[in-house]
Short mmCIF file of C-alpha atoms in Angstrom, two decimals:
data_model
loop_
_atom_site.label_atom_id
_atom_site.label_comp_id
_atom_site.label_asym_id
_atom_site.label_seq_id
_atom_site.Cartn_x
_atom_site.Cartn_y
_atom_site.Cartn_z
CA MET A 1 -19.01 -32.80 13.27
CA PRO A 2 -16.63 -30.00 12.14
CA PHE A 3 -15.52 -29.96 8.53
CA ALA A 4 -12.09 -31.40 7.77
CA MET A 5 -9.27 -28.86 7.45
CA PHE A 6 -6.00 -28.91 5.56
CA ASP A 7 -3.10 -30.16 7.73
CA ARG A 8 -0.25 -27.70 7.15
CA SER A 9 2.27 -29.90 8.96
CA ARG A 10 2.46 -31.99 5.78
CA LEU A 11 3.93 -29.13 3.74
CA ASN A 12 7.49 -29.31 2.44
CA LEU A 13 9.02 -25.83 2.72
CA LEU A 14 12.06 -24.98 0.64
CA PRO A 15 14.77 -22.36 1.37
CA LEU A 16 14.54 -19.03 -0.42
CA SER A 17 18.05 -19.61 -1.73
CA GLU A 18 16.51 -22.15 -4.13
CA ARG A 19 13.87 -19.74 -5.43
CA ILE A 20 14.36 -17.96 -8.75
CA HIS A 21 13.62 -14.26 -8.19
CA ASP A 22 12.26 -11.94 -10.84
CA LEU A 23 13.42 -8.79 -9.01
CA ASP A 24 16.44 -7.75 -7.00
CA LEU A 25 17.89 -4.50 -5.65
CA ALA A 26 18.84 -3.35 -9.14
CA VAL A 27 15.21 -2.26 -9.53
CA MET A 28 15.45 0.34 -6.74
CA LEU A 29 14.92 3.92 -7.87
CA ASN A 30 17.67 6.43 -7.15
CA PRO A 31 16.22 9.54 -5.46
CA ASP A 32 18.92 11.68 -7.04
CA GLU A 33 18.25 10.51 -10.58
CA PRO A 34 16.00 12.81 -12.67
CA VAL A 35 12.84 11.47 -14.24
CA GLU A 36 11.88 12.04 -17.87
CA TYR A 37 8.16 11.32 -17.39
CA SER A 38 5.84 14.31 -17.06
CA HIS A 39 2.10 14.77 -16.68
CA PRO A 40 0.31 18.10 -16.18
CA THR A 41 -1.80 16.71 -13.33
CA ILE A 42 1.34 15.95 -11.31
CA ASP A 43 2.02 19.68 -10.97
CA ILE A 44 -1.52 20.24 -9.69
CA LEU A 45 -1.19 17.45 -7.15
CA VAL A 46 2.18 18.72 -5.96
CA GLU A 47 0.50 22.02 -5.10
CA LYS A 48 -2.40 20.23 -3.41
CA VAL A 49 -0.01 18.24 -1.23
CA LYS A 50 1.98 21.36 -0.37
CA GLU A 51 -1.18 23.20 0.58
CA ALA A 52 -2.39 20.32 2.74
CA ARG A 53 0.90 20.03 4.60
CA ALA A 54 1.19 23.79 5.05
CA ASN A 55 -2.18 23.58 6.84
CA ASN A 56 -1.09 20.50 8.81
CA ARG A 57 -3.58 18.28 7.00
CA PRO A 58 -2.87 14.59 6.26
CA VAL A 59 -1.62 13.17 2.98
CA LEU A 60 -2.54 9.50 2.76
CA MET A 61 -0.96 7.29 0.09
CA MET A 62 -2.53 3.90 -0.59
CA MET A 63 -0.73 1.55 -2.94
CA GLY A 64 -0.79 -1.86 -4.51
CA ALA A 65 2.17 -4.21 -4.31
CA HIS A 66 3.48 -3.19 -7.73
CA VAL A 67 4.64 0.14 -6.33
CA ILE A 68 7.03 -1.67 -3.98
CA ARG A 69 8.04 -4.05 -6.76
CA ALA A 70 8.80 -1.05 -8.98
CA GLY A 71 11.59 -0.06 -6.59
CA ALA A 72 9.89 3.07 -5.26
CA GLY A 73 10.86 2.38 -1.63
CA PRO A 74 13.79 4.84 -1.41
CA LEU A 75 11.64 7.67 -2.80
CA LEU A 76 8.72 6.90 -0.50
CA ILE A 77 11.00 6.85 2.54
CA ARG A 78 12.33 10.32 1.70
CA LEU A 79 8.81 11.64 1.20
CA MET A 80 7.98 10.25 4.63
CA ASN A 81 11.06 11.70 6.31
CA GLU A 82 10.48 15.11 4.75
CA GLY A 83 6.91 15.12 6.00
CA TRP A 84 5.16 15.15 2.63
CA ILE A 85 3.33 11.85 3.10
CA THR A 86 1.90 11.33 6.60
CA HIS A 87 0.40 7.85 6.18
CA PHE A 88 1.20 4.97 3.84
CA ALA A 89 -1.15 2.03 3.34
CA LEU A 90 -0.27 -1.28 1.65
CA ASN A 91 -2.13 -4.39 0.69
CA GLY A 92 -0.84 -7.70 2.02
CA ALA A 93 1.38 -8.42 -0.98
CA GLY A 94 3.02 -5.00 -0.65
CA GLY A 95 4.07 -5.88 2.89
CA ILE A 96 5.58 -9.17 1.70
CA HIS A 97 7.61 -7.59 -1.10
CA ASP A 98 8.93 -4.92 1.28
CA PHE A 99 9.83 -7.61 3.83
CA GLU A 100 11.60 -9.83 1.27
CA PHE A 101 13.56 -6.95 -0.25
CA ALA A 102 14.78 -6.03 3.24
CA MET A 103 15.55 -9.63 4.18
CA ILE A 104 17.31 -11.01 1.09
CA GLY A 105 17.53 -8.14 -1.42
CA ALA A 106 15.19 -9.89 -3.85
CA THR A 107 11.52 -10.72 -4.30
CA THR A 108 8.86 -12.02 -6.71
CA GLU A 109 8.68 -15.62 -7.87
CA SER A 110 7.24 -17.00 -11.08
CA VAL A 111 3.68 -18.04 -10.28
CA ALA A 112 3.50 -20.05 -13.52
CA LYS A 113 6.62 -22.04 -12.68
CA TYR A 114 6.08 -22.69 -8.99
CA ILE A 115 2.33 -23.30 -8.95
CA SER A 116 2.83 -26.13 -11.44
CA GLU A 117 5.48 -27.62 -9.16
CA GLY A 118 3.50 -27.24 -5.93
CA GLU A 119 6.08 -24.84 -4.49
CA PHE A 120 4.48 -21.42 -4.97
CA GLY A 121 4.80 -19.39 -1.77
CA LEU A 122 6.20 -22.29 0.26
CA TRP A 123 9.58 -20.89 1.32
CA ARG A 124 11.00 -21.34 4.81
CA GLU A 125 12.26 -17.84 5.47
CA ASP A 126 8.89 -16.29 4.72
CA GLY A 127 7.76 -17.85 7.98
CA LEU A 128 9.65 -14.97 9.64
CA TYR A 129 6.95 -12.65 8.29
CA ASN A 130 4.33 -14.52 10.29
CA ARG A 131 6.61 -14.59 13.31
CA ALA A 132 6.93 -10.80 13.12
CA VAL A 133 3.15 -10.41 12.98
CA ASN A 134 2.50 -12.95 15.72
CA GLU A 135 4.99 -11.37 18.13
CA GLY A 136 4.17 -7.74 17.37
CA VAL A 137 0.41 -8.08 17.40
CA SER A 138 0.60 -10.08 20.63
CA ASP A 139 2.46 -7.09 22.10
CA GLY A 140 -0.33 -4.72 21.02
CA LEU A 141 1.06 -3.41 17.73
CA GLY A 142 -0.76 -3.09 14.43
CA PHE A 143 0.18 -5.27 11.46
CA GLY A 144 2.46 -2.81 9.66
CA GLU A 145 4.26 -1.61 12.78
CA ALA A 146 4.87 -5.21 13.85
CA LEU A 147 6.59 -5.94 10.54
CA GLY A 148 8.61 -2.71 10.58
CA LYS A 149 9.77 -3.31 14.15
CA PHE A 150 10.92 -6.83 13.29
CA ILE A 151 12.77 -5.75 10.13
CA TRP A 152 14.59 -3.01 12.02
CA GLU A 153 15.36 -4.82 15.27
CA GLN A 154 16.42 -8.03 13.54
CA ASN A 155 18.85 -5.91 11.52
CA PHE A 156 17.79 -7.16 8.11
CA PRO A 157 20.63 -6.62 5.58
CA HIS A 158 18.63 -4.16 3.47
CA ARG A 159 16.44 -2.57 6.12
CA ASP A 160 17.43 0.87 4.83
CA ILE A 161 15.16 0.46 1.78
CA SER A 162 12.20 -0.89 3.77
CA LEU A 163 9.19 1.42 3.95
CA LEU A 164 7.84 -0.63 6.87
CA ALA A 165 11.06 -0.22 8.86
CA ALA A 166 11.20 3.50 8.05
CA GLY A 167 7.66 3.94 9.32
CA TYR A 168 8.50 2.13 12.55
CA ARG A 169 11.56 4.31 13.14
CA ALA A 170 9.82 7.59 12.29
CA GLN A 171 6.55 6.59 13.97
CA VAL A 172 4.65 7.33 10.77
CA PRO A 173 1.83 4.85 10.14
CA VAL A 174 2.45 2.28 7.42
CA THR A 175 -0.68 0.17 7.64
CA VAL A 176 -1.18 -3.19 5.94
CA HIS A 177 -4.65 -4.26 4.84
CA VAL A 178 -4.87 -8.03 4.44
CA GLY A 179 -7.41 -10.39 2.93
CA ILE A 180 -6.88 -13.70 4.72
CA GLY A 181 -6.02 -16.40 2.20
CA CYS A 182 -4.77 -13.91 -0.39
CA ASP A 183 -1.07 -13.90 0.55
CA ILE A 184 1.65 -16.56 0.23
CA VAL A 185 2.49 -16.32 3.94
CA HIS A 186 -0.97 -17.64 4.78
CA GLU A 187 0.17 -21.01 3.43
CA GLN A 188 2.78 -21.29 6.18
CA PRO A 189 2.21 -23.55 9.20
CA ASN A 190 2.90 -20.64 11.59
CA ALA A 191 0.25 -18.33 10.10
CA ASP A 192 -2.17 -17.43 12.90
CA GLY A 193 -5.50 -16.31 11.49
CA ALA A 194 -6.62 -14.71 14.74
CA LEU A 195 -3.47 -12.56 15.03
CA ILE A 196 -3.51 -11.69 11.34
CA GLY A 197 -7.08 -10.51 11.69
CA GLU A 198 -6.43 -8.61 14.90
CA GLY A 199 -3.36 -6.88 13.50
CA THR A 200 -4.85 -5.84 10.18
CA TYR A 201 -8.05 -4.67 11.90
CA ARG A 202 -5.98 -2.46 14.19
CA ASP A 203 -4.39 -1.05 11.05
CA PHE A 204 -7.84 -0.42 9.60
CA LEU A 205 -8.76 1.62 12.67
CA ILE A 206 -5.47 3.54 12.46
CA TYR A 207 -6.28 4.21 8.81
CA ALA A 208 -9.82 5.33 9.67
CA ASN A 209 -8.38 7.77 12.21
CA THR A 210 -6.36 9.40 9.42
CA VAL A 211 -9.41 9.53 7.15
CA GLU A 212 -11.41 11.18 9.93
CA ASN A 213 -9.03 14.13 9.60
CA LEU A 214 -9.04 14.18 5.78
CA GLU A 215 -10.88 17.51 5.44
CA GLY A 216 -8.42 19.76 3.60
CA GLY A 217 -6.10 16.80 3.01
CA VAL A 218 -5.10 14.56 0.10
CA PHE A 219 -5.76 10.89 -0.65
CA LEU A 220 -3.55 9.26 -3.30
CA ASN A 221 -4.22 5.75 -4.61
CA PHE A 222 -1.41 4.13 -6.59
CA GLY A 223 -2.48 1.00 -8.43
CA SER A 224 -4.72 -0.56 -5.79
CA ALA A 225 -7.85 -1.58 -7.69
CA VAL A 226 -9.75 -3.41 -4.93
CA ILE A 227 -8.27 -3.12 -1.42
CA GLY A 228 -7.50 0.60 -1.79
CA PRO A 229 -10.97 1.78 -2.81
CA GLU A 230 -12.82 -0.60 -0.49
CA VAL A 231 -10.86 0.18 2.69
CA TYR A 232 -11.05 3.90 1.93
CA LEU A 233 -14.82 3.72 1.32
CA LYS A 234 -15.60 2.08 4.67
CA ALA A 235 -13.21 4.32 6.63
CA LEU A 236 -14.74 7.42 5.05
CA SER A 237 -18.28 6.28 5.88
CA MET A 238 -17.31 5.71 9.53
CA SER A 239 -15.57 9.07 9.71
CA ARG A 240 -18.44 11.00 8.13
CA ASN A 241 -20.85 9.34 10.54
CA VAL A 242 -18.87 10.65 13.52
CA LYS A 243 -18.38 14.11 11.99
CA LYS A 244 -22.09 14.44 11.18
CA GLN A 245 -22.98 13.95 14.84
CA LYS A 246 -20.88 17.04 15.62
CA GLY A 247 -22.26 19.11 12.75
CA GLU A 248 -19.02 18.76 10.80
CA THR A 249 -18.23 17.40 7.33
CA ILE A 250 -15.50 15.70 5.35
CA GLY A 251 -16.04 17.06 1.88
CA ASN A 252 -13.31 19.48 0.87
CA PHE A 253 -10.34 17.26 0.09
CA THR A 254 -8.41 16.00 -2.93
CA THR A 255 -8.23 12.47 -4.32
CA ALA A 256 -6.09 11.12 -7.12
CA VAL A 257 -5.77 7.74 -8.79
CA PHE A 258 -2.55 6.62 -10.49
CA ASP A 259 -3.03 3.59 -12.72
CA LEU A 260 -2.62 2.10 -16.20
CA LEU A 261 -6.19 2.18 -17.50
CA PRO A 262 -6.61 4.71 -20.35
CA LEU A 263 -9.33 7.15 -19.30
CA GLU A 264 -8.54 10.09 -21.57
CA GLY A 265 -11.68 11.82 -22.75
CA LYS A 266 -13.77 10.35 -19.93
CA ASN A 267 -15.51 12.40 -17.26
CA ILE A 268 -13.90 10.79 -14.21
CA HIS A 269 -16.07 12.87 -11.87
CA GLU A 270 -19.21 10.94 -12.80
CA THR A 271 -19.75 7.24 -12.14
CA PRO A 272 -19.74 5.33 -15.45
CA PRO A 273 -22.94 3.45 -16.33
CA LYS A 274 -23.17 -0.24 -15.48
CA SER A 275 -23.16 -0.97 -19.20
CA ASP A 276 -19.55 0.27 -19.30
CA PRO A 277 -17.06 -2.39 -18.09
CA ARG A 278 -15.11 0.40 -16.41
CA TYR A 279 -17.99 0.71 -13.92
CA TYR A 280 -16.29 -2.20 -12.18
CA PHE A 281 -12.99 -0.33 -11.95
CA ARG A 282 -13.51 0.69 -8.33
CA PRO A 283 -10.97 3.52 -8.22
CA TRP A 284 -13.07 5.45 -10.75
CA LYS A 285 -16.51 5.21 -9.18
CA THR A 286 -15.34 5.17 -5.55
CA ILE A 287 -12.32 7.46 -5.36
CA MET A 288 -12.83 9.86 -8.27
CA ALA A 289 -16.62 10.15 -8.30
CA ARG A 290 -18.84 9.10 -5.41
CA THR A 291 -16.77 10.07 -2.37
CA VAL A 292 -15.88 13.57 -3.57
CA GLU A 293 -19.35 14.64 -4.66
CA GLY A 294 -20.36 17.91 -3.08
CA GLY A 295 -17.04 19.68 -2.73
CA GLY A 296 -14.05 17.41 -3.21
CA GLN A 297 -11.66 17.36 -6.16
CA SER A 298 -10.40 14.29 -8.02
CA TYR A 299 -7.72 13.60 -10.61
CA TYR A 300 -6.40 10.72 -12.69
CA VAL A 301 -2.82 10.07 -13.80
CA GLN A 302 -2.08 7.28 -16.27
CA GLY A 303 1.41 5.84 -16.22
CA GLN A 304 3.85 3.26 -14.88
CA HIS A 305 4.46 3.51 -11.13
CA ARG A 306 8.21 3.95 -11.59
CA ASP A 307 7.41 7.08 -13.58
CA THR A 308 4.48 8.53 -11.66
CA VAL A 309 5.95 8.05 -8.19
CA ALA A 310 9.25 9.52 -9.34
CA ALA A 311 7.52 12.52 -10.95
CA LEU A 312 5.54 13.24 -7.79
CA TYR A 313 8.69 12.80 -5.69
CA HIS A 314 10.76 15.24 -7.72
CA GLY A 315 7.91 17.73 -7.85
CA LEU A 316 7.68 17.80 -4.07
CA MET A 317 11.37 17.57 -3.23
CA GLY A 318 12.45 20.07 -5.86
CA GLY A 319 10.27 22.85 -4.59
CA GLY A 320 10.79 22.48 -0.85
CA ARG A 321 7.99 22.68 1.72
CA GLY A 322 5.15 25.00 0.75
#
């Protein structure tokens, strides 16, 4: 006998108009507003990105959902349109925040409030997210492109600040890397596990194709502590396997991690010992140490995403293409 499963038809979904939002469009960064934050490593990375793009090499930016929540969308879209970033990658929550900002101009609910009331994540309009995935993936699109297409073609009120929609329009990959069961939209009755899996796996293969060309390029990881390092690690292993068969390598490239953990005085180029709790901070051992051994370069920038994204943006846009 099969095990019993939860019957989603019993759920009571409420309208988003009844949800209290922690963030609205007031959080959006203004591309024309100067930033006070500075970090010496930003200048180095600006030059690395310029060099990579001058040589037509990829610049891949992976990010956690907090980057979208920080209002960085307008800056990221300009970096995309100017050709500085050639591939963006989000976790599942990042896609949801981008979608909600575009749809209603607000996002982020209080987990503490709504989980106690049995309402966390159970909002009617978020079912449109699953509809976008179901329709787009059924038509052969990847997860991120399916969302971007839906946001743009359904004429969402704030589609102009959607990174997903911008990627769809510019045909720049914005991939979404989902862990099934991790996102609020997976609670919805119209969530289709097969299509979610198919769409996000297509995005993984699109991502791996970018990583295969990473020699001479740049990989930036903003605040993704698990999905970012793990997806990158597997894609790099696949890509190096293929390159090795042709007598080629992927070794001379730049990585950088942007996060909050204080690592000053630490040798980020060596994996910390297992006795150090920071051994389990995957961005350190995976992105800044293990995968760049033998030729690559790695950097760490500590700071809030509103500051670090803005500083990188102004460094690149202020100097023009290299």
